[in-house]
Amino acid sequence: EMNRIRELIERKGGIIRERNSQLYTIRVRIPGGVLTPDMVLGIGRITRRLGIGSLHITTRQTVEIPHIEQNKIPSLLRSL
């Protein structure tokens, strides 16, 4: 599973290594920038469970979940 994560990091662009090389930002694409209330609540529940205190809405209509430790990435991706 870690090999798959490394592949995503290198090729897909949805997992971004932060300056602190031990942490990552996960970019969640939002087609058309449209989220339902249930989607917003779901992302909130997932991030809260992982102890993440904030999200970032980008100008490219994506949500970024910052400061993820590598060992939490598989659980986060499955939950999303």
Short mmCIF file of C-alpha atoms in Angstrom, two decimals:
data_model
loop_
_atom_site.label_atom_id
_atom_site.label_comp_id
_atom_site.label_asym_id
_atom_site.label_seq_id
_atom_site.Cartn_x
_atom_site.Cartn_y
_atom_site.Cartn_z
CA GLU A 1 0.00 0.00 0.00
CA MET A 2 2.88 2.42 0.68
CA ASN A 3 4.16 1.78 -2.87
CA ARG A 4 0.78 2.86 -4.21
CA ILE A 5 0.96 6.01 -2.09
CA ARG A 6 4.43 6.78 -3.40
CA GLU A 7 3.11 6.35 -6.95
CA LEU A 8 0.28 8.77 -6.22
CA ILE A 9 2.75 11.24 -4.74
CA GLU A 10 4.98 11.09 -7.80
CA ARG A 11 2.47 10.83 -10.65
CA LYS A 12 -1.00 11.95 -9.72
CA GLY A 13 -0.37 15.28 -8.02
CA GLY A 14 -3.13 14.85 -5.45
CA ILE A 15 -0.67 14.18 -2.64
CA ILE A 16 1.77 17.01 -2.13
CA ARG A 17 4.88 16.77 0.02
CA GLU A 18 5.13 19.80 2.31
CA ARG A 19 8.35 21.64 3.12
CA ASN A 20 8.52 19.50 6.25
CA SER A 21 9.19 16.31 4.30
CA GLN A 22 7.39 14.23 6.94
CA LEU A 23 4.01 15.87 6.19
CA TYR A 24 1.74 15.93 3.14
CA THR A 25 -1.21 17.90 1.83
CA ILE A 26 -4.02 15.95 0.20
CA ARG A 27 -5.79 17.74 -2.64
CA VAL A 28 -9.43 16.75 -3.10
CA ARG A 29 -10.75 17.65 -6.53
CA ILE A 30 -14.21 19.16 -6.53
CA PRO A 31 -15.65 18.96 -10.08
CA GLY A 32 -17.21 22.30 -10.94
CA GLY A 33 -16.55 23.50 -7.39
CA VAL A 34 -19.89 22.05 -6.26
CA LEU A 35 -20.23 20.20 -2.94
CA THR A 36 -23.40 18.95 -1.33
CA PRO A 37 -23.92 19.63 2.37
CA ASP A 38 -23.38 15.91 3.04
CA MET A 39 -20.02 16.04 1.25
CA VAL A 40 -18.90 19.01 3.34
CA LEU A 41 -19.98 17.28 6.55
CA GLY A 42 -18.27 14.06 5.45
CA ILE A 43 -14.95 15.77 4.80
CA GLY A 44 -15.30 17.50 8.17
CA ARG A 45 -15.95 14.23 10.01
CA ILE A 46 -13.00 12.51 8.32
CA THR A 47 -10.56 15.32 9.06
CA ARG A 48 -11.76 15.75 12.63
CA ARG A 49 -11.29 12.00 13.27
CA LEU A 50 -7.68 12.30 12.07
CA GLY A 51 -7.06 15.33 14.29
CA ILE A 52 -6.79 17.84 11.47
CA GLY A 53 -7.81 21.32 12.56
CA SER A 54 -8.30 23.13 9.25
CA LEU A 55 -8.93 22.80 5.52
CA HIS A 56 -7.92 25.08 2.69
CA ILE A 57 -10.22 26.06 -0.19
CA THR A 58 -8.10 26.89 -3.24
CA THR A 59 -8.73 29.21 -6.17
CA ARG A 60 -8.81 26.09 -8.36
CA GLN A 61 -12.00 24.90 -6.66
CA THR A 62 -10.33 22.16 -4.68
CA VAL A 63 -10.15 21.40 -0.98
CA GLU A 64 -6.71 20.78 0.49
CA ILE A 65 -6.23 18.85 3.71
CA PRO A 66 -2.86 19.93 5.12
CA HIS A 67 -0.32 18.45 7.54
CA ILE A 68 -1.02 14.73 7.07
CA GLU A 69 1.53 12.23 8.31
CA GLN A 70 2.38 9.59 5.71
CA ASN A 71 1.04 6.74 7.85
CA LYS A 72 -2.42 8.41 7.95
CA ILE A 73 -2.70 8.79 4.18
CA PRO A 74 -4.14 5.29 3.43
CA SER A 75 -6.92 5.71 6.00
CA LEU A 76 -7.71 9.20 4.76
CA LEU A 77 -7.86 8.11 1.11
CA ARG A 78 -10.13 5.15 1.93
CA SER A 79 -12.45 7.39 3.94
CA LEU A 80 -12.68 10.04 1.23
#
